Amino acid sequence: MQNVAYSDGVPLGFEPSWWEDLNIEGYTRALAENMKIFRNVISPGYLALMRIPLVDGRDFTEHDDEKSNPVMIVNQTFSKRFFAGRNPVGRRVRGWGEWFTVVGVAQDKYHYPGEAALPYFYVPFRQIYRADMQLAFYVRTAGDPKTALLLVRDKVREIDPNVNFFDAVPLEEFIGASLYPEKIAASLLTVLGSLAVVLAAVGLYSVMSYSVVQRTHEIGIRMALGARPDDALRLIVRQELTLASVGLLVGFVLAIAVARSLSALSFAGSAMGIGGRLLGVSATDPLIYLGAAVFLTAVAAFAAYIPARRAARVEPMEALRYE
């Protein structure tokens, strides 16, 4: 085992973090401003175990107990919102009916994946202990985490057989289970998105193919005037691809506009705690648009080439009689 820590809130889990109504010294809250800020009650070493770096100040220590002055660590968004670029270390924040001194600033980390950056703070467990608190213990190990869980179970029973020990799973599995609704939604959207692309391809192929077939008479005239079949074929395919490119360009402009609007709505919902954004995906991801463009362009080229090739092989007199 490399490190051990505990807290009363599990990040990226099923339950949201607890919150506390705060007053910040020197900060004047706006009318009806929500000052209920999410927090976590943690042990010394929690930030290091969770790989949450401190960008200023110090971490909690064993000396931050009920006999010492109350302290807290805030995240970067908390600092930017309430201290307006001033150094927050040493400033005071009131919560739980007493004043806390800010001793550190931690990098932004979230309790829900994909949410907007929110103010967040940490307080030492020994200073905010309550008998009804339920704690989550974390063990970082270099080996198999399931082996470490067995050792932890044995040690807990050895120390106190009456202690309830439940939900002991690797954190990766716990987070994966909490993301199950997102995975189901992602799978459903993948199926619907694939179906939409297939329908778009079928529609594009049908329209392009019909357009080229309608030009069979034109192809016959060109060949009767001396055009070679290959020249007529290239001309028709080039013109049809130009038309398809214009349609794709208009479609992508509209798609980007709609995607940005939906992204803005999702961002607002996330900031209010009622939604989230796509994880690791930008609303204007160039690879997605490039892939769609290449696929639909290939469909358009195929739809133009097949009937144009067939028409170019028809005898000019027969093509002229085509209706």
Coordinates of C-alpha atoms in Angstrom, one line a residue:
M1 CA 0.0 0.0 0.0
Q2 CA 1.3 3.4 -1.0
N3 CA -1.1 5.8 0.7
V4 CA -4.3 5.8 2.8
A5 CA -6.8 8.6 3.3
Y6 CA -10.5 9.1 4.0
S7 CA -13.4 11.6 3.4
D8 CA -17.1 11.8 3.8
G9 CA -17.8 12.2 0.1
V10 CA -16.6 10.0 -2.8
P11 CA -15.7 11.9 -6.0
L12 CA -17.4 10.9 -9.2
G13 CA -19.8 8.6 -7.3
F14 CA -23.5 8.2 -7.1
E15 CA -24.1 10.9 -4.5
P16 CA -23.3 14.6 -5.0
S17 CA -21.0 16.4 -2.6
W18 CA -22.4 18.0 0.5
W19 CA -22.6 21.7 0.7
E20 CA -22.3 24.5 3.2
D21 CA -23.7 28.0 3.3
L22 CA -20.7 30.3 3.5
N23 CA -19.8 33.9 4.2
I24 CA -16.5 35.2 2.8
E25 CA -14.8 38.0 4.6
G26 CA -14.5 41.0 2.3
Y27 CA -16.9 39.6 -0.2
T28 CA -20.3 41.2 -0.7
R29 CA -22.8 38.7 -1.9
A30 CA -25.2 39.8 -4.7
L31 CA -28.9 39.9 -4.2
A32 CA -30.2 36.3 -4.0
E33 CA -26.8 34.9 -4.7
N34 CA -26.4 31.2 -4.0
M35 CA -23.7 30.8 -1.4
K36 CA -24.2 27.1 -0.8
I37 CA -20.8 25.8 -1.8
F38 CA -19.9 22.1 -2.3
R39 CA -17.3 20.7 0.0
N40 CA -15.6 17.6 1.3
V41 CA -14.4 16.7 4.8
I42 CA -11.1 15.0 4.3
S43 CA -8.1 13.6 6.2
P44 CA -4.5 14.7 5.8
G45 CA -3.0 13.1 2.7
Y46 CA -6.3 12.9 0.8
L47 CA -5.3 15.4 -1.9
A48 CA -2.0 13.7 -2.5
L49 CA -3.7 10.3 -2.8
M50 CA -6.3 11.6 -5.2
R51 CA -3.5 13.4 -7.2
I52 CA -5.1 16.8 -6.6
P53 CA -2.1 19.2 -6.6
L54 CA -1.9 22.3 -4.4
V55 CA -1.2 25.4 -6.4
D56 CA -0.6 27.6 -3.4
G57 CA -0.3 27.3 0.4
R58 CA -0.1 24.0 2.4
D59 CA -2.0 20.7 2.9
F60 CA -3.7 19.7 6.0
T61 CA -1.7 18.0 8.7
E62 CA -2.3 15.9 11.9
H63 CA -2.0 19.2 13.8
D64 CA -5.3 20.5 12.2
D65 CA -7.5 19.1 14.9
E66 CA -10.2 20.3 17.3
K67 CA -7.7 22.1 19.4
S68 CA -6.3 24.2 16.6
N69 CA -7.7 27.1 14.6
P70 CA -10.2 26.0 11.9
V71 CA -8.7 25.9 8.4
M72 CA -9.8 25.1 4.9
I73 CA -8.4 24.6 1.4
V74 CA -10.3 26.1 -1.5
N75 CA -10.1 25.3 -5.2
Q76 CA -9.0 27.7 -8.0
T77 CA -12.6 28.5 -9.1
F78 CA -13.5 29.4 -5.5
S79 CA -10.4 31.7 -5.3
K80 CA -11.3 33.4 -8.6
R81 CA -14.9 34.0 -7.7
F82 CA -14.6 35.2 -4.2
F83 CA -11.2 36.8 -4.0
A84 CA -11.0 38.4 -7.4
G85 CA -7.4 37.6 -8.1
R86 CA -6.1 38.3 -4.6
N87 CA -4.1 35.7 -2.7
P88 CA -6.7 33.7 -0.7
V89 CA -4.2 32.2 1.7
G90 CA -4.7 33.8 5.1
R91 CA -8.2 35.1 4.4
R92 CA -11.2 34.0 6.4
V93 CA -14.4 32.2 5.5
R94 CA -17.3 31.6 7.8
G95 CA -19.2 28.3 7.9
W96 CA -20.7 26.0 10.6
G97 CA -21.0 29.0 12.8
E98 CA -17.2 29.8 13.0
W99 CA -14.4 31.4 11.0
F100 CA -12.0 29.3 8.9
T101 CA -8.6 30.5 7.7
V102 CA -7.7 29.5 4.1
V103 CA -4.4 27.8 4.2
G104 CA -4.2 26.4 0.6
V105 CA -5.5 26.5 -2.9
A106 CA -6.1 23.2 -4.8
Q107 CA -6.4 22.6 -8.4
D108 CA -10.0 22.3 -9.7
K109 CA -11.4 18.8 -9.5
Y110 CA -15.0 17.9 -9.8
H111 CA -17.5 15.5 -8.2
Y112 CA -19.4 15.0 -11.5
P113 CA -17.6 14.3 -14.8
G114 CA -18.2 16.9 -17.5
E115 CA -19.6 19.6 -15.1
A116 CA -18.6 23.2 -15.3
A117 CA -15.9 24.5 -12.9
L118 CA -17.6 25.2 -9.6
P119 CA -16.3 26.7 -6.3
Y120 CA -15.3 23.9 -4.0
F121 CA -13.5 23.6 -0.6
Y122 CA -12.1 21.1 1.8
V123 CA -12.0 21.1 5.6
P124 CA -10.1 18.7 8.0
F125 CA -12.1 15.8 9.3
R126 CA -10.9 16.3 12.9
Q127 CA -12.3 19.8 13.0
I128 CA -15.7 19.0 11.5
Y129 CA -16.4 15.6 13.0
R130 CA -20.0 14.5 13.6
A131 CA -21.2 11.2 15.0
D132 CA -23.5 10.6 12.0
M133 CA -20.8 10.9 9.4
Q134 CA -20.2 8.0 7.1
L135 CA -16.6 7.8 5.8
A136 CA -15.1 6.4 2.7
F137 CA -11.6 5.1 3.0
Y138 CA -9.2 5.1 0.1
V139 CA -6.1 2.9 -0.3
R140 CA -3.7 3.4 -3.2
T141 CA -1.6 0.4 -4.0
A142 CA 1.0 -0.5 -6.6
G143 CA -0.4 -4.1 -7.0
D144 CA -3.8 -5.6 -7.6
P145 CA -6.4 -3.5 -5.8
K146 CA -8.6 -6.5 -5.1
T147 CA -5.8 -8.1 -3.2
A148 CA -5.4 -4.9 -1.1
L149 CA -9.1 -5.0 -0.4
L150 CA -8.8 -8.5 1.2
L151 CA -6.0 -7.2 3.4
V152 CA -8.0 -4.1 4.4
R153 CA -11.0 -6.3 5.4
D154 CA -8.8 -8.5 7.6
K155 CA -7.3 -5.5 9.3
V156 CA -10.7 -4.0 10.0
R157 CA -12.0 -7.2 11.5
E158 CA -8.9 -7.4 13.6
I159 CA -9.2 -3.9 15.0
D160 CA -13.0 -4.0 15.5
P161 CA -15.2 -6.9 14.4
N162 CA -18.3 -4.8 15.0
V163 CA -17.5 -2.2 12.3
N164 CA -19.6 -2.5 9.2
F165 CA -17.4 -2.8 6.1
F166 CA -19.4 -2.5 2.8
D167 CA -19.1 -1.3 -0.8
A168 CA -15.4 -2.2 -0.9
V169 CA -14.6 -2.1 -4.6
P170 CA -11.8 -0.6 -6.7
L171 CA -12.5 3.1 -7.3
E172 CA -12.4 2.6 -11.0
E173 CA -15.2 0.1 -10.8
F174 CA -17.2 2.4 -8.5
I175 CA -16.9 5.3 -10.9
G176 CA -17.7 3.1 -13.8
A177 CA -20.9 2.0 -12.1
S178 CA -21.9 5.6 -11.4
L179 CA -21.5 6.4 -15.1
Y180 CA -23.8 3.6 -16.2
P181 CA -26.7 5.9 -17.2
E182 CA -24.2 8.0 -19.3
K183 CA -22.9 4.7 -20.9
I184 CA -26.5 3.7 -21.8
A185 CA -27.2 7.1 -23.2
A186 CA -24.0 7.1 -25.2
S187 CA -24.8 3.6 -26.7
L188 CA -28.3 4.8 -27.6
L189 CA -26.9 8.0 -29.2
T190 CA -24.3 5.9 -31.1
V191 CA -27.1 3.7 -32.6
L192 CA -29.3 6.8 -33.5
G193 CA -26.3 8.7 -34.9
S194 CA -25.3 5.7 -37.0
L195 CA -28.9 5.3 -38.3
A196 CA -29.0 9.0 -39.1
V197 CA -25.7 8.8 -41.1
V198 CA -27.1 5.7 -43.0
L199 CA -30.3 7.5 -43.8
A200 CA -28.4 10.6 -45.0
A201 CA -26.2 8.4 -47.2
V202 CA -29.2 6.6 -48.7
G203 CA -30.9 9.9 -49.4
L204 CA -27.8 11.4 -50.8
Y205 CA -27.2 8.4 -53.1
S206 CA -30.8 8.4 -54.3
V207 CA -30.8 12.1 -55.1
M208 CA -27.4 12.1 -56.8
S209 CA -28.1 8.9 -58.8
Y210 CA -31.5 10.3 -60.0
S211 CA -29.8 13.6 -60.9
V212 CA -27.2 11.8 -63.1
V213 CA -29.8 9.5 -64.7
Q214 CA -31.8 12.6 -65.7
R215 CA -28.7 13.8 -67.6
T216 CA -28.5 10.8 -69.8
H217 CA -29.9 12.8 -72.7
E218 CA -27.3 15.5 -72.1
I219 CA -24.5 12.8 -72.1
G220 CA -25.8 11.5 -75.5
I221 CA -25.6 15.0 -77.0
R222 CA -22.1 15.5 -75.7
M223 CA -20.9 12.2 -77.2
A224 CA -22.7 12.9 -80.5
L225 CA -20.8 16.1 -80.7
G226 CA -17.5 14.2 -80.3
A227 CA -17.0 14.0 -76.5
R228 CA -15.2 10.8 -75.4
P229 CA -17.0 8.6 -72.8
D230 CA -14.2 9.2 -70.2
D231 CA -14.5 13.0 -70.7
A232 CA -18.2 12.9 -70.2
L233 CA -17.8 10.7 -67.2
R234 CA -15.3 13.1 -65.5
L235 CA -17.4 16.1 -66.3
I236 CA -20.6 14.7 -64.8
V237 CA -18.9 13.4 -61.7
R238 CA -17.1 16.7 -61.1
Q239 CA -20.2 18.7 -61.5
E240 CA -22.2 16.5 -59.2
L241 CA -19.4 16.5 -56.6
T242 CA -19.4 20.3 -56.7
L243 CA -23.1 20.3 -56.0
A244 CA -22.7 17.8 -53.2
S245 CA -19.8 19.9 -51.7
V246 CA -22.0 23.0 -51.6
G247 CA -24.7 21.0 -49.8
L248 CA -22.2 19.6 -47.3
L249 CA -20.8 23.0 -46.6
V250 CA -24.2 24.5 -45.8
G251 CA -25.0 21.4 -43.7
F252 CA -21.8 21.7 -41.7
V253 CA -22.4 25.4 -41.0
L254 CA -25.9 24.6 -39.7
A255 CA -24.6 21.6 -37.7
I256 CA -21.9 23.7 -36.0
A257 CA -24.4 26.4 -35.2
V258 CA -26.9 23.9 -33.7
A259 CA -24.1 22.1 -31.8
R260 CA -22.9 25.3 -30.2
S261 CA -26.4 26.2 -29.1
L262 CA -26.9 22.7 -27.6
S263 CA -23.5 23.0 -25.9
A264 CA -24.4 26.3 -24.4
L265 CA -27.6 24.9 -23.0
S266 CA -25.8 21.9 -21.6
F267 CA -23.2 24.1 -20.0
A268 CA -25.8 26.2 -18.4
G269 CA -27.6 23.1 -17.1
S270 CA -24.3 21.8 -15.7
A271 CA -23.6 25.1 -13.9
M272 CA -27.0 24.8 -12.2
G273 CA -26.4 21.2 -11.3
I274 CA -29.1 19.8 -13.6
G275 CA -27.0 18.4 -16.4
G276 CA -23.6 17.9 -17.9
R277 CA -21.6 18.1 -21.1
L278 CA -20.2 15.4 -23.3
L279 CA -17.1 13.9 -21.9
G280 CA -13.9 14.5 -23.9
V281 CA -15.9 15.6 -27.0
S282 CA -16.0 19.1 -28.3
A283 CA -19.1 20.4 -30.1
T284 CA -16.9 21.4 -33.0
D285 CA -14.5 18.4 -33.0
P286 CA -12.8 18.6 -36.4
L287 CA -12.3 14.8 -36.7
I288 CA -16.0 14.2 -36.5
Y289 CA -16.8 16.7 -39.2
L290 CA -13.9 15.5 -41.3
G291 CA -15.1 11.9 -41.0
A292 CA -18.6 12.8 -42.0
A293 CA -17.4 14.9 -44.9
V294 CA -15.2 12.1 -46.3
F295 CA -17.9 9.5 -45.9
L296 CA -20.7 11.5 -47.6
T297 CA -18.3 12.7 -50.3
A298 CA -17.5 9.1 -51.1
V299 CA -21.2 8.3 -51.2
A300 CA -21.8 11.2 -53.5
A301 CA -18.9 10.2 -55.8
F302 CA -20.1 6.6 -56.0
A303 CA -23.7 7.8 -56.7
A304 CA -22.5 10.0 -59.5
Y305 CA -20.0 7.6 -61.0
I306 CA -22.2 4.5 -61.3
P307 CA -25.1 6.0 -63.4
A308 CA -22.7 8.3 -65.3
R309 CA -20.5 5.3 -66.3
R310 CA -23.5 3.4 -67.4
A311 CA -24.8 6.4 -69.4
A312 CA -21.4 7.0 -71.0
R313 CA -21.4 3.4 -72.3
V314 CA -24.7 3.9 -74.1
E315 CA -24.6 4.5 -77.8
P316 CA -25.2 8.3 -78.6
M317 CA -28.3 7.7 -80.6
E318 CA -29.8 5.5 -77.9
A319 CA -28.9 8.1 -75.3
L320 CA -30.6 10.8 -77.4
R321 CA -33.8 8.8 -77.4
Y322 CA -33.7 8.4 -73.6
E323 CA -36.4 10.1 -71.6

